[in-house]
Coordinates of C-alpha atoms in Angstrom, one line a residue:
Chain K
L15 CA -10.1 23.1 63.2
T16 CA -8.4 21.7 60.2
M17 CA -6.5 24.6 58.8
N18 CA -5.2 24.6 55.3
Q19 CA -1.6 25.1 56.2
G20 CA -0.2 24.1 52.8
H21 CA 0.5 26.5 50.0
P22 CA -2.3 28.8 49.1
P23 CA -4.1 27.9 45.9
D24 CA -2.5 29.0 42.6
L25 CA -5.5 28.7 40.3
L26 CA -4.1 31.1 37.7
R27 CA -0.8 29.3 37.5
R28 CA 1.0 32.5 38.4
F29 CA 3.6 30.7 40.4
V30 CA 4.7 27.9 38.2
A31 CA 8.5 27.6 38.6
T32 CA 10.6 29.1 35.8
P33 CA 14.0 27.5 36.2
Y34 CA 15.2 28.7 32.8
V35 CA 16.3 32.2 33.1
F36 CA 18.5 34.3 30.9
T37 CA 19.5 37.9 31.6
N38 CA 22.1 40.3 30.4
D39 CA 23.7 42.5 33.0
D40 CA 23.3 45.9 31.5
G41 CA 22.3 47.7 34.6
P42 CA 18.9 49.4 34.4
D43 CA 18.3 48.1 30.9
R44 CA 18.6 44.6 32.0
L45 CA 16.8 42.2 29.8
S46 CA 15.4 38.9 31.1
V47 CA 13.7 35.8 29.8
R48 CA 12.0 33.3 32.1
S49 CA 10.4 30.0 31.2
N50 CA 9.6 26.6 32.5
D51 CA 10.7 25.2 29.1
L52 CA 14.3 25.4 28.0
E53 CA 13.5 25.5 24.3
I54 CA 11.2 28.5 24.8
A55 CA 13.8 30.3 26.8
I56 CA 16.6 29.7 24.4
T57 CA 14.5 30.6 21.4
I58 CA 13.3 33.9 22.9
R59 CA 16.9 34.8 23.8
R60 CA 18.1 33.9 20.3
H61 CA 15.4 35.7 18.4
W62 CA 14.2 38.5 20.6
I63 CA 17.0 39.5 22.9
N64 CA 19.4 40.8 20.5
P65 CA 20.5 44.4 20.7
S66 CA 21.2 44.5 16.9
R67 CA 17.6 43.9 15.9
G68 CA 17.1 47.5 15.0
N69 CA 13.6 49.0 15.4
Q70 CA 11.8 46.0 16.9
P71 CA 9.6 46.9 19.9
S72 CA 11.4 47.2 23.1
V73 CA 10.7 44.3 25.4
I74 CA 12.8 44.0 28.5
S75 CA 11.1 41.2 30.3
W76 CA 9.7 38.0 28.9
K77 CA 7.9 35.3 30.8
I78 CA 6.4 32.6 28.7
L79 CA 5.3 29.3 30.2
R80 CA 4.5 25.9 28.6
D81 CA 1.1 25.1 29.8
I82 CA 0.5 21.4 29.6
A83 CA -2.7 21.6 31.7
A84 CA -4.6 23.9 29.3
P85 CA -7.1 22.5 26.9
D86 CA -5.3 22.3 23.5
N87 CA -8.1 23.2 21.1
S88 CA -7.3 25.0 17.9
A89 CA -9.3 28.0 17.1
E90 CA -9.2 31.4 15.5
V91 CA -6.6 33.9 16.7
S92 CA -8.0 36.9 18.6
I93 CA -6.2 40.0 19.5
L94 CA -7.5 42.6 22.0
Y95 CA -5.7 45.8 22.3
D96 CA -5.8 49.1 24.1
K97 CA -3.4 51.8 24.8
N98 CA -1.3 49.8 27.2
L99 CA -1.9 46.1 26.7
R100 CA -2.2 43.9 23.7
T101 CA -3.4 40.3 24.2
L102 CA -3.3 37.5 21.7
I103 CA -5.4 34.4 22.3
V104 CA -5.5 31.2 20.2
G105 CA -8.2 28.8 21.3
T106 CA -7.9 28.2 25.0
G107 CA -4.3 27.2 25.5
V108 CA -2.3 30.1 24.0
I109 CA -2.5 33.4 25.8
L110 CA 0.2 36.1 25.2
S111 CA 0.1 39.6 26.5
Y112 CA 2.3 42.5 25.6
D113 CA 2.4 45.4 28.1
I114 CA 3.6 48.2 25.9
E115 CA 4.2 50.7 28.8
R116 CA 6.0 48.2 30.9
S117 CA 7.9 46.5 28.0
E118 CA 6.8 43.1 29.2
V119 CA 5.6 40.0 27.3
L120 CA 3.8 37.5 29.5
G121 CA 1.9 34.3 28.6
F122 CA 1.3 30.6 28.2
I123 CA 1.5 28.4 25.2
S124 CA -0.2 25.0 25.0
A125 CA 1.5 21.6 24.8
K126 CA 0.9 21.3 21.0
T127 CA 2.1 24.8 20.1
T128 CA 5.6 24.6 18.8
V129 CA 8.4 27.0 19.7
K130 CA 8.8 27.7 16.0
Q131 CA 5.2 28.9 15.8
L132 CA 5.8 31.0 18.9
A133 CA 8.8 32.7 17.5
S134 CA 7.9 33.0 13.9
S135 CA 4.2 33.7 14.0
L136 CA 2.7 34.4 17.4
I137 CA 5.2 36.8 18.8
P138 CA 5.4 38.8 15.6
M139 CA 1.6 39.1 15.6
L140 CA 1.6 40.1 19.2
L141 CA 4.2 42.8 18.7
E142 CA 2.7 43.9 15.3
L143 CA 5.9 43.3 13.3
Chain V
M15 CA -7.8 36.6 12.9
T16 CA -10.1 38.8 14.9
T17 CA -8.7 42.1 16.1
V18 CA -10.6 44.1 18.6
S19 CA -9.7 47.5 19.7
I20 CA -10.8 48.4 23.2
D21 CA -10.6 52.1 22.5
Q22 CA -12.8 54.3 24.6
T23 CA -13.6 56.5 21.6
I24 CA -15.5 53.6 19.9
L25 CA -17.4 52.7 23.1
P26 CA -20.1 55.4 23.2
H27 CA -22.2 54.1 26.0
G28 CA -20.9 54.8 29.5
R29 CA -22.3 54.7 33.0
D30 CA -21.1 54.3 36.6
L31 CA -22.0 51.0 38.2
Y32 CA -21.6 50.0 41.9
F33 CA -20.4 46.5 42.9
A34 CA -19.5 45.6 46.4
G35 CA -18.9 49.2 47.3
A36 CA -16.6 49.9 44.4
V37 CA -17.4 52.1 41.4
C38 CA -17.2 50.6 38.0
D39 CA -16.7 52.9 35.0
L40 CA -18.4 51.0 32.2
R41 CA -17.8 51.8 28.6
T42 CA -19.3 49.7 25.9
N43 CA -20.6 49.8 22.3
S44 CA -23.9 48.1 23.4
I45 CA -26.7 50.0 25.0
E46 CA -28.4 46.7 25.8
L47 CA -25.4 45.6 27.8
S48 CA -25.2 48.9 29.6
R49 CA -28.9 48.6 30.6
L50 CA -28.5 45.0 31.6
L51 CA -25.6 45.8 33.9
S52 CA -27.4 48.7 35.5
H53 CA -29.9 46.2 36.9
L54 CA -27.0 44.5 38.8
S55 CA -25.9 47.8 40.3
P56 CA -27.9 48.5 43.4
P57 CA -27.8 51.9 45.0
T58 CA -25.3 51.8 47.9
N59 CA -24.3 53.9 50.9
H60 CA -21.1 52.0 51.3
L61 CA -18.9 53.3 48.5
V62 CA -15.2 52.8 49.3
G63 CA -14.3 55.2 46.6
N64 CA -12.0 53.0 44.4
R65 CA -12.9 52.9 40.8
F66 CA -12.2 50.4 38.1
S67 CA -12.8 50.5 34.4
M68 CA -14.8 47.9 32.4
R69 CA -14.5 48.3 28.6
V70 CA -16.6 45.8 26.8
V71 CA -16.9 45.4 23.0
V72 CA -19.9 43.4 21.9
N73 CA -19.0 41.7 18.7
D74 CA -22.0 41.5 16.4
S75 CA -20.2 39.1 14.0
S76 CA -19.6 36.6 16.8
S77 CA -21.2 33.2 16.7
L78 CA -24.4 32.3 18.5
K79 CA -22.7 29.4 20.4
P80 CA -23.7 29.1 24.1
M81 CA -21.2 30.0 26.8
V82 CA -18.7 27.4 27.8
E83 CA -16.9 26.8 31.1
P84 CA -14.2 29.4 31.9
H85 CA -10.5 29.0 31.5
F86 CA -8.3 31.3 33.7
R87 CA -4.6 32.1 33.6
G88 CA -2.5 34.9 35.0
L89 CA 1.0 36.2 35.2
H90 CA 2.2 39.3 37.0
H91 CA -0.6 41.9 36.8
V92 CA -2.5 40.4 33.8
V93 CA -5.2 37.8 34.2
T94 CA -7.3 36.4 31.4
A95 CA -10.6 34.6 31.6
S96 CA -12.1 33.0 28.4
F97 CA -15.5 31.4 28.0
G98 CA -14.8 30.0 24.6
G99 CA -13.2 31.9 21.7
D100 CA -16.0 34.5 21.5
N101 CA -15.8 35.7 25.1
I102 CA -12.5 37.0 26.3
F103 CA -11.8 39.0 29.4
V104 CA -8.5 40.6 30.1
F105 CA -7.9 42.0 33.6
D106 CA -5.1 44.5 34.1
I107 CA -4.8 44.6 37.8
L108 CA -2.2 47.4 38.0
R109 CA -4.3 49.7 35.9
R110 CA -7.6 48.5 37.5
T111 CA -9.1 47.7 34.1
L112 CA -11.1 44.9 32.6
S113 CA -11.2 44.8 28.8
A114 CA -13.4 42.3 27.0
S115 CA -14.6 41.2 23.7
I116 CA -17.9 39.3 24.0
S117 CA -20.6 37.7 21.9
T118 CA -24.1 39.0 21.6
V119 CA -25.2 35.8 23.5
A120 CA -23.0 36.8 26.5
A121 CA -24.2 40.4 26.3
K122 CA -27.8 39.3 26.8
D123 CA -27.1 36.7 29.5
F124 CA -28.1 38.3 32.7
R125 CA -27.3 35.3 34.8
F126 CA -23.8 35.1 33.3
W127 CA -23.0 38.6 34.5
K128 CA -24.8 38.2 37.8
E129 CA -23.5 34.8 38.8
K130 CA -20.1 34.7 37.2
L131 CA -18.6 37.7 35.6
I132 CA -19.2 40.3 38.4
P133 CA -18.0 38.0 41.2
I134 CA -15.0 36.9 39.1
S135 CA -14.1 40.5 38.4
L136 CA -14.3 41.4 42.1
G137 CA -12.3 38.4 42.9
I138 CA -9.5 39.3 40.5
L139 CA -9.4 43.1 40.9
G140 CA -10.7 43.2 44.5
A141 CA -7.5 43.9 46.4
A142 CA -6.4 46.5 43.9
I143 CA -9.7 48.4 44.3
G144 CA -9.8 48.1 48.1
V145 CA -12.5 45.4 48.3
V146 CA -10.7 42.3 49.5
P147 CA -12.3 38.9 48.7
M148 CA -12.4 36.6 51.6
H149 CA -13.5 33.0 51.7
C150 CA -16.3 33.4 54.3
A151 CA -20.1 33.8 54.5
C152 CA -21.6 36.9 56.0
L153 CA -24.9 37.4 57.8
E154 CA -26.3 40.5 59.3
S155 CA -28.4 41.3 62.3
D156 CA -29.3 45.0 63.1
G157 CA -26.3 46.3 61.2
D158 CA -23.9 43.9 62.8
G159 CA -22.1 41.4 60.6
L160 CA -21.2 37.8 61.5
L161 CA -18.5 36.3 59.3
I162 CA -18.5 32.6 59.0
A163 CA -15.3 31.0 57.8
G164 CA -14.3 27.4 57.2
P165 CA -13.0 25.1 54.5
S166 CA -15.2 24.1 51.6
G167 CA -17.7 21.5 52.8
A168 CA -17.7 22.8 56.4
G169 CA -21.3 23.9 56.0
K170 CA -21.0 27.7 55.5
S171 CA -23.8 27.8 52.9
T172 CA -26.3 25.6 54.7
L173 CA -25.7 27.5 58.0
S174 CA -26.1 30.8 56.1
L175 CA -29.5 29.6 54.8
A176 CA -30.5 28.3 58.3
L177 CA -29.4 31.7 59.8
S178 CA -31.5 33.6 57.2
Q179 CA -34.5 31.7 58.6
E180 CA -33.6 32.6 62.1
G181 CA -33.9 36.4 61.6
F182 CA -30.5 37.2 60.1
S183 CA -30.2 39.0 56.7
Y184 CA -28.2 37.3 54.1
V185 CA -25.1 39.1 52.7
S186 CA -23.1 36.2 51.2
D187 CA -22.5 32.5 51.6
D188 CA -19.1 31.8 50.2
W189 CA -17.1 34.9 49.2
T190 CA -17.4 38.2 51.0
Y191 CA -15.7 41.4 49.9
I192 CA -14.3 43.4 52.7
S193 CA -13.1 47.0 52.6
R194 CA -11.7 49.3 55.2
R195 CA -13.3 52.7 55.6
H196 CA -12.6 55.4 58.1
G197 CA -11.1 52.8 60.5
S198 CA -14.0 50.4 60.2
L199 CA -14.5 47.3 58.2
V200 CA -17.4 46.9 55.7
A201 CA -18.4 43.5 54.4
H202 CA -20.1 43.4 51.0
G203 CA -22.0 40.7 49.2
T204 CA -22.7 40.4 45.5
S205 CA -25.7 39.2 43.6
A206 CA -24.2 35.7 43.3
P207 CA -26.6 32.9 44.1
I208 CA -26.2 30.7 47.2
K209 CA -24.5 27.5 46.4
L210 CA -25.7 24.4 48.3
L211 CA -24.3 20.9 48.0
P212 CA -26.7 18.0 47.2
D213 CA -26.9 16.9 50.9
A214 CA -28.4 20.2 51.8
A215 CA -31.7 18.9 50.4
S216 CA -32.0 16.7 53.5
H217 CA -32.3 19.8 55.6
F218 CA -34.1 22.0 53.1
P219 CA -36.6 19.8 51.2
N220 CA -37.6 22.8 49.0
L221 CA -34.3 22.3 47.1
T222 CA -35.5 19.1 45.5
R223 CA -37.7 21.2 43.2
Y224 CA -34.5 22.5 41.6
D225 CA -31.9 20.8 39.4
L226 CA -28.3 20.4 40.4
Q227 CA -25.9 22.3 38.3
T228 CA -22.2 22.1 37.7
S229 CA -20.6 25.1 39.5
M230 CA -17.5 26.9 38.4
N231 CA -15.2 24.7 40.5
G232 CA -16.8 21.6 39.0
E233 CA -18.9 20.7 42.0
L234 CA -22.5 19.6 41.6
A235 CA -24.7 22.0 43.6
Y236 CA -27.9 23.8 43.8
E237 CA -27.3 27.4 42.8
I238 CA -30.4 29.4 43.8
D239 CA -31.7 32.8 44.6
I240 CA -32.1 32.7 48.3
A241 CA -34.6 35.6 48.4
E242 CA -36.8 34.1 45.7
T243 CA -36.7 30.5 46.9
F244 CA -36.6 30.9 50.7
G245 CA -37.8 34.5 51.2
A246 CA -34.6 35.5 52.8
R247 CA -34.0 39.2 53.5
I248 CA -30.9 40.5 51.6
E249 CA -28.5 43.0 53.0
R250 CA -25.8 44.4 50.6
A251 CA -23.3 45.4 53.3
C252 CA -22.7 45.5 57.0
E253 CA -20.0 46.1 59.5
P254 CA -18.5 42.7 60.6
R255 CA -18.4 42.3 64.4
W256 CA -17.6 38.6 64.9
L257 CA -15.6 36.0 63.0
M258 CA -16.7 32.4 63.4
F259 CA -14.9 29.3 62.2
L260 CA -16.9 26.2 61.6
E261 CA -15.9 22.7 62.4
R262 CA -18.3 19.8 61.8
K263 CA -18.5 17.0 64.4
Q264 CA -20.2 13.6 64.2
Q265 CA -21.6 13.9 67.7
P266 CA -24.7 16.1 68.1
G267 CA -24.2 19.3 70.1
A268 CA -22.5 22.7 69.7
K269 CA -19.5 24.2 71.4
L270 CA -18.1 27.7 71.1
T271 CA -14.5 28.3 72.0
P272 CA -12.6 31.6 71.7
M273 CA -9.9 31.6 69.1
A274 CA -6.7 33.5 69.0
S275 CA -6.4 36.1 66.3
G276 CA -3.1 34.6 65.1
K277 CA -4.8 31.4 64.3
A278 CA -7.6 33.2 62.5
R279 CA -5.0 35.2 60.5
S280 CA -3.2 32.0 59.5
Y281 CA -6.4 30.5 58.2
L282 CA -7.4 33.6 56.3
D283 CA -3.9 34.0 54.8
S284 CA -4.0 30.4 53.6
S285 CA -7.4 30.6 52.0
V286 CA -6.6 33.3 49.5
E287 CA -4.6 33.2 46.4
R288 CA -1.1 34.6 46.6
L289 CA -0.4 37.8 44.7
P290 CA 2.8 38.3 42.7
V291 CA 5.4 40.9 43.7
Q292 CA 4.2 43.2 40.9
L293 CA 1.0 43.7 42.9
S294 CA 2.7 44.8 46.1
E295 CA 0.3 47.7 46.7
A296 CA -2.7 45.3 46.4
S297 CA -0.9 42.8 48.7
A298 CA -0.4 45.5 51.3
V299 CA -4.1 46.4 51.2
R300 CA -5.1 42.8 51.5
N301 CA -2.7 42.2 54.4
L302 CA -4.1 45.1 56.3
T303 CA -7.6 44.0 55.7
I304 CA -6.9 40.4 56.7
E305 CA -5.1 41.7 59.8
D306 CA -8.2 43.8 60.8
V307 CA -10.6 41.0 60.2
S308 CA -8.5 38.6 62.2
R309 CA -8.6 41.1 65.1
L310 CA -12.4 40.7 65.4
P311 CA -13.7 38.7 68.3
C312 CA -13.1 35.3 66.9
W313 CA -14.7 31.9 67.9
L314 CA -14.5 28.3 66.9
L315 CA -18.0 26.7 66.5
Q316 CA -17.8 22.9 66.6
Y317 CA -21.2 21.4 65.9
G318 CA -22.9 18.2 65.0
G319 CA -26.6 18.0 64.0
T320 CA -28.7 20.0 61.6
P321 CA -27.8 23.5 60.3
Q322 CA -31.0 24.7 61.9
F323 CA -29.7 23.5 65.3
A324 CA -26.4 25.4 64.8
A325 CA -28.3 28.5 63.6
Q326 CA -30.3 28.6 66.8
H327 CA -27.1 28.3 68.8
L328 CA -25.5 31.1 66.9
R329 CA -28.6 33.3 67.2
E330 CA -28.5 32.9 71.0
F331 CA -24.8 33.7 70.9
V332 CA -25.2 36.9 68.9
A333 CA -28.1 38.0 71.2
S334 CA -26.0 37.5 74.3
R335 CA -23.0 39.4 72.7
K336 CA -25.3 42.3 71.9
Q337 CA -26.8 42.2 75.5
E338 CA -23.2 42.3 76.9
A339 CA -22.4 45.3 74.6
F340 CA -25.4 47.2 75.9
A341 CA -24.9 46.3 79.5

């Protein structure tokens, strides 16, 4: 019997490596940024992990991946939200979710989406700023 | 920008639905969708007691564009599936919830829900609701289930069809949803159609009356209702008794060899998608279920020849096992 002894499938791209990691070491309030794209990681750290940013929503964990495999079609922005989770989708390639209760932002941005768009437009829309 | 609130208070139509032994708490703004989904929810005696929520907003202002192929992504406990911009499904595995904004086209598309969305939902939420998806077919004979595993292309579906013509009832041909209840295993099917690759037509000429379709994994296949097309008897659930691994051979003939549970476990582990650390509870449920399944009497079936030949061989094998059990 030919067994599949390789890695199990990762159809959802959950396990894409995120070599760019920033954390601060403030004990239980530790903040973290993870990405497979250095520019994304740096920008999130610069713009969104800054204790002096006053009343912005509290996000303690960020994981945003550059998704070069996703179709890069442009389309209208859709936001679905309920009590715990807010999800922003642009076309097919941009998917960002904000888990309010867990203070996490997770998602993928397409190859053509710029980091500037992410920081100045998409994340503020997601966090309702 | 379209903003959709999935707030229960604006979703007036609710009902309990039953899929693969799990209870789905549906809330929607569409009475039509609620009625449509009730037709996919057969009465069952095999409830495992775990509930999940499905909140669906049907957007009247959406376009009338046809559904497109799905795009899936996931991180941690959140998985999204989009079928074009008008049909977005967000799965929150930790909270066992599916939230969706869909078009009126999708809300009326019975086949979409039957063949895609319900199986997808069970595949994504399954381990969290205690019904673990496993890549195997399942046939039933007098309450006893026969699980048939093997890689894609090994012939699970053609053998399932052939077995359904040898007196077995059909539960599933590709993905079976397995739960643990009171120390026993229960294998569930869904209403998904059987998927047969083009070469199956050489064994089942009836298939040539149908068109090949592109299935979700991109393969060209016949996707048909096995009861309607072949008169197969359908069973929604059964207790699995045996686990059979398939291996195709060029030479005609069939050989059954006992297989160690460790090897079965290794195969089952490798055939399912990994879960992230955030879903440790679901992982634990899945591990226990896979462990229990791999402890079933397990055999390797190496065969060459037609699926009908292999089905006869398996029918004799199951009959002999039952005789031994009664002796």
